[in-house]
Amino acid sequence: MSDNPHDDTPINGGYMFNPFAASNIAVYYGQHPLSRHQALLSQCQDPNVDIVILASVIKFFGHGGYPEMDTFAGTCTAKSHEMYRKSKLSFCRFVAASIKDCQRLGKKVLMSLGGPDTESTFTSELQAKQLARTLWNLFGGGTEEPDLRPLGPTPLDGFDISNENLDSSHYETFAAALRSEFARDPSKTYYLSAAPRCPRPNVSMPSRFLRLMDFIWVQFYDTPEDSLSAAQFAQDVRHARAINRSGPGNGSLGGVMMWTGETADMNLDENGRDYKEVVKSALLS
């Protein structure tokens, strides 16, 4: 295995990530009790998973002006001297150990930003640009804060934005600033995704912001009027694909997002297939 943290060339001759596929499955990881015992790598090794989203940065500007993040079911416990001195960040050894292996399998690993009950607002364009630079150095290809990186030196593959604070101020600037940071590292492709709630209009993530994303993972959950019933889910996915192929803007369906990968593993049908396998089969049919 290469020692270059930027080298994410797949080693498994069969799988190659296709960002334009209509059958990609993205799963969130890190906020289920099982996250303490189930390694990130187990999600990446699942042939039905294409993207794993780590959950998550929960405060944009915390102690010392640095972000604060969920501790992946309490597994982020180690701290460098700089972490103690400057921030409330911790080193997530359990998760960090799997990131390079996930990327070598061809799977993409993103960091989630925000979510419900998080502090994720901007007061100025300058603040949005500053956060983009900080995140780049903590999780991306930046090298300015090596002793503060919670997940080690390996750059993640991008960021997933889940703004639910009813204030979209300066988010477009934020997305553009992240793109500018990505351009600093031409050795790999970085992605931006967003996870808006289904009801429209969405004041937290309006359409003009969503157009800046590579992937949009609509939350068909936590909103009863838009939730998909478990019994009809596979049929609903096939129906959505049919509409997508025949309607305006056909070809834009990119797959399905699930909260969470660990939860999907535990949901089995009568044939013993887990949720991810059932949905992947529907997307491919």
mmCIF file of C-alpha atoms in Angstrom:
data_model
loop_
_atom_site.group_PDB
_atom_site.id
_atom_site.type_symbol
_atom_site.label_atom_id
_atom_site.label_comp_id
_atom_site.label_asym_id
_atom_site.label_seq_id
_atom_site.Cartn_x
_atom_site.Cartn_y
_atom_site.Cartn_z
ATOM 1 C CA MET A 1 0.000 0.000 0.000
ATOM 2 C CA SER A 2 1.279 3.465 -0.877
ATOM 3 C CA ASP A 3 2.433 5.740 1.961
ATOM 4 C CA ASN A 4 1.271 8.814 0.030
ATOM 5 C CA PRO A 5 -1.844 10.142 1.836
ATOM 6 C CA HIS A 6 -3.089 11.613 -1.449
ATOM 7 C CA ASP A 7 -2.881 8.299 -3.312
ATOM 8 C CA ASP A 8 -6.389 6.798 -3.393
ATOM 9 C CA THR A 9 -5.953 4.631 -6.489
ATOM 10 C CA PRO A 10 -8.362 1.688 -6.137
ATOM 11 C CA ILE A 11 -6.663 -1.661 -5.568
ATOM 12 C CA ASN A 12 -9.627 -3.950 -6.073
ATOM 13 C CA GLY A 13 -9.620 -4.453 -9.836
ATOM 14 C CA GLY A 14 -13.431 -4.682 -10.126
ATOM 15 C CA TYR A 15 -14.936 -1.559 -8.595
ATOM 16 C CA MET A 16 -14.498 2.006 -9.815
ATOM 17 C CA PHE A 17 -16.592 4.852 -8.435
ATOM 18 C CA ASN A 18 -18.798 6.499 -11.053
ATOM 19 C CA PRO A 19 -20.170 9.883 -9.907
ATOM 20 C CA PHE A 20 -22.584 9.905 -12.844
ATOM 21 C CA ALA A 21 -24.185 6.544 -12.078
ATOM 22 C CA ALA A 22 -27.901 6.387 -11.242
ATOM 23 C CA SER A 23 -27.368 3.618 -8.703
ATOM 24 C CA ASN A 24 -24.976 5.101 -6.150
ATOM 25 C CA ILE A 25 -25.776 4.473 -2.507
ATOM 26 C CA ALA A 26 -24.501 6.872 0.144
ATOM 27 C CA VAL A 27 -24.700 5.975 3.826
ATOM 28 C CA TYR A 28 -24.050 8.038 6.912
ATOM 29 C CA TYR A 29 -21.761 6.587 9.539
ATOM 30 C CA GLY A 30 -20.828 7.478 13.086
ATOM 31 C CA GLN A 31 -23.968 8.418 15.017
ATOM 32 C CA HIS A 32 -25.351 4.967 15.770
ATOM 33 C CA PRO A 33 -24.401 3.068 18.944
ATOM 34 C CA LEU A 34 -22.959 0.352 16.686
ATOM 35 C CA SER A 35 -20.405 2.873 15.397
ATOM 36 C CA ARG A 36 -18.410 2.174 18.542
ATOM 37 C CA HIS A 37 -17.933 -1.447 17.506
ATOM 38 C CA GLN A 38 -18.426 -1.525 13.734
ATOM 39 C CA ALA A 39 -15.448 -0.119 11.848
ATOM 40 C CA LEU A 40 -15.923 2.348 9.023
ATOM 41 C CA LEU A 41 -14.224 -0.191 6.794
ATOM 42 C CA SER A 42 -17.159 -2.585 7.162
ATOM 43 C CA GLN A 43 -19.373 -0.059 5.371
ATOM 44 C CA CYS A 44 -16.787 0.484 2.649
ATOM 45 C CA GLN A 45 -16.425 -3.250 2.094
ATOM 46 C CA ASP A 46 -20.148 -3.575 1.409
ATOM 47 C CA PRO A 47 -20.496 -3.948 -2.387
ATOM 48 C CA ASN A 48 -23.769 -1.995 -2.261
ATOM 49 C CA VAL A 49 -22.133 1.139 -0.792
ATOM 50 C CA ASP A 50 -20.440 3.781 -2.920
ATOM 51 C CA ILE A 51 -20.117 6.780 -0.594
ATOM 52 C CA VAL A 52 -19.761 6.932 3.191
ATOM 53 C CA ILE A 53 -20.550 10.228 4.913
ATOM 54 C CA LEU A 54 -19.007 10.729 8.338
ATOM 55 C CA ALA A 55 -21.359 12.423 10.803
ATOM 56 C CA SER A 56 -20.474 15.092 11.628
ATOM 57 C CA VAL A 57 -19.180 18.606 12.277
ATOM 58 C CA ILE A 58 -21.783 20.000 14.689
ATOM 59 C CA LYS A 59 -20.423 23.483 15.412
ATOM 60 C CA PHE A 60 -18.758 25.665 12.805
ATOM 61 C CA PHE A 61 -17.002 28.070 15.185
ATOM 62 C CA GLY A 62 -16.212 26.567 18.552
ATOM 63 C CA HIS A 63 -13.383 26.957 21.026
ATOM 64 C CA GLY A 64 -10.508 28.908 19.515
ATOM 65 C CA GLY A 65 -12.552 29.502 16.374
ATOM 66 C CA TYR A 66 -12.178 25.876 15.284
ATOM 67 C CA PRO A 67 -15.044 23.530 14.392
ATOM 68 C CA GLU A 68 -16.366 20.961 16.832
ATOM 69 C CA MET A 69 -17.522 17.521 15.790
ATOM 70 C CA ASP A 70 -19.419 14.490 16.957
ATOM 71 C CA THR A 71 -17.125 11.902 18.510
ATOM 72 C CA PHE A 72 -18.372 8.868 16.543
ATOM 73 C CA ALA A 73 -20.092 7.145 19.485
ATOM 74 C CA GLY A 74 -17.370 8.254 21.874
ATOM 75 C CA THR A 75 -14.422 6.825 19.942
ATOM 76 C CA CYS A 76 -12.561 10.144 19.534
ATOM 77 C CA THR A 77 -10.522 10.307 22.726
ATOM 78 C CA ALA A 78 -6.865 11.033 21.941
ATOM 79 C CA LYS A 79 -5.589 14.604 21.769
ATOM 80 C CA SER A 80 -2.381 16.164 20.531
ATOM 81 C CA HIS A 81 -0.804 19.024 22.462
ATOM 82 C CA GLU A 82 -2.094 21.444 19.814
ATOM 83 C CA MET A 83 -5.628 20.058 20.165
ATOM 84 C CA TYR A 84 -5.552 20.688 23.919
ATOM 85 C CA ARG A 85 -4.127 24.155 23.453
ATOM 86 C CA LYS A 86 -6.208 25.471 20.552
ATOM 87 C CA SER A 87 -9.522 23.621 20.225
ATOM 88 C CA LYS A 88 -11.970 20.987 21.450
ATOM 89 C CA LEU A 89 -11.036 18.630 18.620
ATOM 90 C CA SER A 90 -9.909 15.063 19.331
ATOM 91 C CA PHE A 91 -8.171 12.408 17.275
ATOM 92 C CA CYS A 92 -10.584 9.731 16.023
ATOM 93 C CA ARG A 93 -8.157 6.842 15.757
ATOM 94 C CA PHE A 94 -10.875 4.184 15.279
ATOM 95 C CA VAL A 95 -12.298 5.970 12.215
ATOM 96 C CA ALA A 96 -9.000 7.301 10.864
ATOM 97 C CA ALA A 97 -7.610 3.777 10.610
ATOM 98 C CA SER A 98 -10.130 2.897 7.888
ATOM 99 C CA ILE A 99 -10.139 5.972 5.653
ATOM 100 C CA LYS A 100 -7.201 5.066 3.444
ATOM 101 C CA ASP A 101 -8.444 1.478 3.081
ATOM 102 C CA CYS A 102 -11.895 2.754 2.096
ATOM 103 C CA GLN A 103 -10.394 4.960 -0.578
ATOM 104 C CA ARG A 104 -8.205 2.142 -1.820
ATOM 105 C CA LEU A 105 -11.391 0.137 -2.323
ATOM 106 C CA GLY A 106 -12.611 2.957 -4.555
ATOM 107 C CA LYS A 107 -15.190 4.209 -2.061
ATOM 108 C CA LYS A 108 -15.579 7.933 -1.371
ATOM 109 C CA VAL A 109 -15.527 9.269 2.182
ATOM 110 C CA LEU A 110 -17.071 12.679 2.899
ATOM 111 C CA MET A 111 -17.439 14.707 6.092
ATOM 112 C CA SER A 112 -20.932 15.899 7.002
ATOM 113 C CA LEU A 113 -21.324 19.531 8.052
ATOM 114 C CA GLY A 114 -24.302 20.571 10.160
ATOM 115 C CA GLY A 115 -27.583 18.783 10.725
ATOM 116 C CA PRO A 116 -30.425 19.322 13.201
ATOM 117 C CA ASP A 117 -29.656 21.200 16.421
ATOM 118 C CA THR A 118 -26.206 22.308 15.270
ATOM 119 C CA GLU A 119 -24.501 25.702 15.184
ATOM 120 C CA SER A 120 -23.964 26.215 11.483
ATOM 121 C CA THR A 121 -24.625 29.846 10.565
ATOM 122 C CA PHE A 122 -22.401 32.495 9.019
ATOM 123 C CA THR A 123 -22.406 36.179 9.870
ATOM 124 C CA SER A 124 -20.322 37.299 6.884
ATOM 125 C CA GLU A 125 -18.739 36.177 3.645
ATOM 126 C CA LEU A 126 -15.344 36.400 5.329
ATOM 127 C CA GLN A 127 -16.467 33.937 7.984
ATOM 128 C CA ALA A 128 -17.697 31.509 5.302
ATOM 129 C CA LYS A 129 -14.346 31.697 3.513
ATOM 130 C CA GLN A 130 -12.454 31.235 6.760
ATOM 131 C CA LEU A 131 -14.369 28.073 7.596
ATOM 132 C CA ALA A 132 -13.728 26.671 4.128
ATOM 133 C CA ARG A 133 -9.981 27.161 4.621
ATOM 134 C CA THR A 134 -10.095 25.640 8.113
ATOM 135 C CA LEU A 135 -12.023 22.575 6.952
ATOM 136 C CA TRP A 136 -9.624 22.135 4.066
ATOM 137 C CA ASN A 137 -6.715 22.039 6.490
ATOM 138 C CA LEU A 138 -8.471 19.769 8.995
ATOM 139 C CA PHE A 139 -10.059 17.239 6.620
ATOM 140 C CA GLY A 140 -8.972 17.964 3.050
ATOM 141 C CA GLY A 141 -5.653 18.332 1.278
ATOM 142 C CA GLY A 142 -4.472 21.309 3.317
ATOM 143 C CA THR A 143 -1.283 21.094 5.362
ATOM 144 C CA GLU A 144 -1.414 24.174 7.611
ATOM 145 C CA GLU A 145 -2.756 22.395 10.747
ATOM 146 C CA PRO A 146 -1.179 18.897 10.787
ATOM 147 C CA ASP A 147 -1.484 18.490 14.575
ATOM 148 C CA LEU A 148 -5.178 19.382 14.625
ATOM 149 C CA ARG A 149 -6.464 16.914 12.028
ATOM 150 C CA PRO A 150 -9.071 14.682 13.761
ATOM 151 C CA LEU A 151 -8.844 11.980 11.100
ATOM 152 C CA GLY A 152 -5.137 11.971 10.372
ATOM 153 C CA PRO A 153 -3.211 13.030 7.262
ATOM 154 C CA THR A 154 -5.318 11.268 4.615
ATOM 155 C CA PRO A 155 -7.502 13.818 2.770
ATOM 156 C CA LEU A 156 -11.205 12.989 2.679
ATOM 157 C CA ASP A 157 -13.030 13.137 -0.640
ATOM 158 C CA GLY A 158 -15.135 16.190 0.115
ATOM 159 C CA PHE A 159 -17.948 17.516 2.270
ATOM 160 C CA ASP A 160 -21.670 16.941 2.692
ATOM 161 C CA ILE A 161 -23.672 19.993 3.776
ATOM 162 C CA SER A 162 -26.803 19.582 5.876
ATOM 163 C CA ASN A 163 -27.977 23.071 6.765
ATOM 164 C CA GLU A 164 -31.179 22.930 8.820
ATOM 165 C CA ASN A 165 -30.943 26.269 10.635
ATOM 166 C CA LEU A 166 -33.431 28.189 8.411
ATOM 167 C CA ASP A 167 -30.703 30.665 7.440
ATOM 168 C CA SER A 168 -28.861 30.249 4.147
ATOM 169 C CA SER A 169 -26.807 33.448 4.476
ATOM 170 C CA HIS A 170 -23.367 33.153 2.846
ATOM 171 C CA TYR A 171 -23.735 29.436 2.075
ATOM 172 C CA GLU A 172 -23.154 30.019 -1.620
ATOM 173 C CA THR A 173 -19.926 31.823 -0.750
ATOM 174 C CA PHE A 174 -19.024 28.891 1.487
ATOM 175 C CA ALA A 175 -19.541 26.366 -1.325
ATOM 176 C CA ALA A 176 -17.531 28.470 -3.769
ATOM 177 C CA ALA A 177 -14.736 28.827 -1.212
ATOM 178 C CA LEU A 178 -14.602 25.056 -0.710
ATOM 179 C CA ARG A 179 -14.317 24.634 -4.491
ATOM 180 C CA SER A 180 -11.405 27.069 -4.483
ATOM 181 C CA GLU A 181 -9.688 25.008 -1.803
ATOM 182 C CA PHE A 182 -10.284 21.811 -3.773
ATOM 183 C CA ALA A 183 -8.478 23.376 -6.726
ATOM 184 C CA ARG A 184 -5.302 23.513 -4.622
ATOM 185 C CA ASP A 185 -4.983 19.740 -4.940
ATOM 186 C CA PRO A 186 -5.258 18.594 -8.578
ATOM 187 C CA SER A 187 -4.099 15.082 -7.639
ATOM 188 C CA LYS A 188 -7.630 13.910 -6.817
ATOM 189 C CA THR A 189 -11.283 14.806 -7.306
ATOM 190 C CA TYR A 190 -13.189 16.329 -4.406
ATOM 191 C CA TYR A 191 -16.975 16.429 -4.137
ATOM 192 C CA LEU A 192 -19.676 18.555 -2.533
ATOM 193 C CA SER A 193 -23.053 17.144 -1.611
ATOM 194 C CA ALA A 194 -26.092 18.447 0.243
ATOM 195 C CA ALA A 195 -28.870 16.765 2.208
ATOM 196 C CA PRO A 196 -31.931 19.045 2.120
ATOM 197 C CA ARG A 197 -35.206 18.156 3.761
ATOM 198 C CA CYS A 198 -37.877 17.257 1.239
ATOM 199 C CA PRO A 199 -40.527 19.995 1.744
ATOM 200 C CA ARG A 200 -40.134 22.903 -0.654
ATOM 201 C CA PRO A 201 -39.314 25.718 -0.622
ATOM 202 C CA ASN A 202 -36.335 24.991 1.605
ATOM 203 C CA VAL A 203 -35.135 28.236 3.161
ATOM 204 C CA SER A 204 -32.067 26.528 4.647
ATOM 205 C CA MET A 205 -30.832 25.250 1.287
ATOM 206 C CA PRO A 206 -32.562 27.061 -1.588
ATOM 207 C CA SER A 207 -32.309 25.893 -5.174
ATOM 208 C CA ARG A 208 -29.597 28.413 -6.086
ATOM 209 C CA PHE A 209 -27.359 26.804 -3.453
ATOM 210 C CA LEU A 210 -28.222 23.222 -4.382
ATOM 211 C CA ARG A 211 -27.181 23.898 -7.975
ATOM 212 C CA LEU A 212 -23.595 24.193 -6.723
ATOM 213 C CA MET A 213 -23.560 20.589 -5.473
ATOM 214 C CA ASP A 214 -22.311 17.408 -7.151
ATOM 215 C CA PHE A 215 -24.899 15.287 -5.320
ATOM 216 C CA ILE A 216 -28.175 16.123 -3.579
ATOM 217 C CA TRP A 217 -29.436 13.618 -1.001
ATOM 218 C CA VAL A 218 -33.072 14.488 -0.298
ATOM 219 C CA GLN A 219 -34.146 13.519 3.217
ATOM 220 C CA PHE A 220 -37.230 11.351 2.801
ATOM 221 C CA TYR A 221 -37.416 10.947 6.568
ATOM 222 C CA ASP A 222 -38.187 12.990 9.691
ATOM 223 C CA THR A 223 -40.957 14.654 7.668
ATOM 224 C CA PRO A 224 -44.029 12.364 7.841
ATOM 225 C CA GLU A 225 -45.755 13.784 4.774
ATOM 226 C CA ASP A 226 -42.781 12.835 2.603
ATOM 227 C CA SER A 227 -41.539 9.618 4.186
ATOM 228 C CA LEU A 228 -41.438 6.508 2.034
ATOM 229 C CA SER A 229 -43.122 3.494 3.615
ATOM 230 C CA ALA A 230 -40.818 0.540 4.122
ATOM 231 C CA ALA A 231 -43.165 -1.854 2.337
ATOM 232 C CA GLN A 232 -43.226 0.274 -0.823
ATOM 233 C CA PHE A 233 -39.707 1.632 -0.802
ATOM 234 C CA ALA A 234 -38.189 -0.544 -3.553
ATOM 235 C CA GLN A 235 -41.206 0.057 -5.783
ATOM 236 C CA ASP A 236 -41.005 3.793 -5.117
ATOM 237 C CA VAL A 237 -37.316 3.834 -6.108
ATOM 238 C CA ARG A 238 -38.098 2.097 -9.421
ATOM 239 C CA HIS A 239 -40.955 4.538 -10.030
ATOM 240 C CA ALA A 240 -38.679 7.510 -9.353
ATOM 241 C CA ARG A 241 -36.125 6.181 -11.835
ATOM 242 C CA ALA A 242 -38.811 5.744 -14.493
ATOM 243 C CA ILE A 243 -40.018 9.314 -14.000
ATOM 244 C CA ASN A 244 -36.454 10.571 -14.029
ATOM 245 C CA ARG A 245 -35.681 8.864 -17.352
ATOM 246 C CA SER A 246 -38.782 10.150 -19.117
ATOM 247 C CA GLY A 247 -39.293 13.616 -17.636
ATOM 248 C CA PRO A 248 -37.540 16.960 -17.969
ATOM 249 C CA GLY A 249 -33.920 16.834 -16.863
ATOM 250 C CA ASN A 250 -33.872 13.055 -17.259
ATOM 251 C CA GLY A 251 -30.693 11.297 -16.283
ATOM 252 C CA SER A 252 -30.156 13.340 -13.122
ATOM 253 C CA LEU A 253 -31.068 10.704 -10.543
ATOM 254 C CA GLY A 254 -27.863 9.698 -8.806
ATOM 255 C CA GLY A 255 -28.990 7.072 -6.331
ATOM 256 C CA VAL A 256 -30.150 6.943 -2.714
ATOM 257 C CA MET A 257 -28.845 8.178 0.641
ATOM 258 C CA MET A 258 -29.497 6.303 3.897
ATOM 259 C CA TRP A 259 -29.377 7.312 7.533
ATOM 260 C CA THR A 260 -27.504 5.289 8.666
ATOM 261 C CA GLY A 261 -25.403 2.493 7.189
ATOM 262 C CA GLU A 262 -25.430 0.676 10.516
ATOM 263 C CA THR A 263 -29.233 0.889 10.690
ATOM 264 C CA ALA A 264 -29.576 -0.407 7.128
ATOM 265 C CA ASP A 265 -27.490 -3.441 8.045
ATOM 266 C CA MET A 266 -30.060 -4.444 10.665
ATOM 267 C CA ASN A 267 -33.133 -4.114 8.448
ATOM 268 C CA LEU A 268 -33.656 -7.388 6.580
ATOM 269 C CA ASP A 269 -36.371 -8.562 4.204
ATOM 270 C CA GLU A 270 -37.934 -12.017 4.191
ATOM 271 C CA ASN A 271 -35.019 -13.325 2.124
ATOM 272 C CA GLY A 272 -32.373 -12.041 4.522
ATOM 273 C CA ARG A 273 -31.290 -9.164 2.287
ATOM 274 C CA ASP A 274 -30.442 -5.950 4.115
ATOM 275 C CA TYR A 275 -31.862 -2.545 3.242
ATOM 276 C CA LYS A 276 -28.870 -1.514 1.142
ATOM 277 C CA GLU A 277 -29.004 -4.635 -1.001
ATOM 278 C CA VAL A 278 -32.741 -4.251 -1.612
ATOM 279 C CA VAL A 279 -32.398 -0.614 -2.651
ATOM 280 C CA LYS A 280 -29.340 -1.238 -4.821
ATOM 281 C CA SER A 281 -31.239 -4.008 -6.627
ATOM 282 C CA ALA A 282 -34.157 -1.635 -7.225
ATOM 283 C CA LEU A 283 -31.859 1.066 -8.590
ATOM 284 C CA LEU A 284 -30.250 -1.392 -10.975
ATOM 285 C CA SER A 285 -33.489 -2.977 -12.178
#
